[in-house]
Amino acid sequence: MPVEEVHTALGPGGEFDLIRRMLGAWGDRAHGLGDDGALLDVPPGSRLVVSTDMSLEGTHFQLDWLALEEIGYRAVAASLSDLAAMAATPLGVLIAMALPATLAPRVEALAIGVGEAAALGRCPIVGGDTTRGDRLCLAVTVLGHARTPVRRAGARPGDGLFVTGRLGAPGAALSALRGGGVLSPAVRSRFAHPVPRLDEARWLADAGITALIDLSDGLASDVRHLAAAGEVAMTVELDRLPVVEGVSALEAARSGEEYELLAAAPASLDVRAFEERFHLPVTRIGTVTATGSVPVTFLHRGVRVDPGMGHDHFSR
Ligand SMILES: [Mg+2]
């Protein structure tokens, strides 16, 4: 075993006791912690892909919405989804945490969720930081590698727009949680356990997609990012959106934190081969066109509509 796969022994102190408890929850899901930095190898010919994402109590979640395991899982899954959006393979996860003193006795629960998401990404936890804070905050950095990363820019007029999975459950979950309503088990499960589409993204990259983004703000916003990056226009036919039961196409278009993929690809993309491989739908929902007066046109029952924007922390 290379030396960096073994944890360096930790010194004494309350913070290190917390870290020891997290290490206990992670077992062999953590590699090489306890040194000042993590040592990782990027395969020859591949580029390093890095992304960071913050999950803050009161802004991104409320403690009474989810179990601590789920909060830890979602924070890491959301970050891994950004690696998927680059068609990258995860190398490691770093987690920096501000922890209220009242939650310190339950830090293992958070760690278990973090470990579950790292295991799903088939990558170790390689570092982090723990500090006391007034609100729970998880800042997750993910490292990955890609030989042929796919970027937001690259969509070409004539390409189709394709989305994975079925949309709408996280939006429905948030409305219910904010309004005091009840979540169906299916909606709750999609909200609490989003799945970063890592293998699916690499399959799509191999199949020749031209641009890729993950749906974190909601399709209505993310499709505009894809159009802007590619300096092209896009038309989305909302009636084609694959939606979960009980959610309208417009609600699904605004639903954020989906962590599904939106790709531009030649219209010949082999949808059936994807669905056979992953048992997950991939649906053509629109077309890339040359730049026009409107960057993105949304059609609903043949009529132009404005679904509004998805989530934006700084919108007014
Ligand atoms: Mg993203």
Short mmCIF file of N, CA, C and O and ligand atoms in Angstrom, two decimals, residues 82 85 152 213-214 216, ligand 1:
data_model
loop_
_atom_site.label_atom_id
_atom_site.label_comp_id
_atom_site.label_asym_id
_atom_site.label_seq_id
_atom_site.Cartn_x
_atom_site.Cartn_y
_atom_site.Cartn_z
N ASP A 82 -21.15 18.00 -10.46
CA ASP A 82 -20.38 18.93 -11.29
C ASP A 82 -19.25 18.22 -12.02
O ASP A 82 -18.87 18.63 -13.12
N ALA A 85 -20.89 16.67 -14.89
CA ALA A 85 -21.19 17.68 -15.92
C ALA A 85 -19.98 17.97 -16.80
O ALA A 85 -20.13 18.59 -17.85
N ARG A 152 -19.53 23.37 -21.23
CA ARG A 152 -20.83 23.98 -21.54
C ARG A 152 -20.85 24.51 -22.98
O ARG A 152 -21.88 24.51 -23.63
N ILE A 213 -24.12 20.10 -19.26
CA ILE A 213 -24.30 20.83 -18.00
C ILE A 213 -25.14 19.94 -17.09
O ILE A 213 -25.91 19.11 -17.59
N ASP A 214 -24.98 20.08 -15.78
CA ASP A 214 -25.89 19.37 -14.88
C ASP A 214 -26.97 20.34 -14.41
O ASP A 214 -26.74 21.55 -14.33
N SER A 216 -28.64 22.01 -11.89
CA SER A 216 -28.62 22.35 -10.47
C SER A 216 -29.55 23.53 -10.19
O SER A 216 -30.18 23.60 -9.15
MG MG B 1 -23.08 22.44 -12.33
#
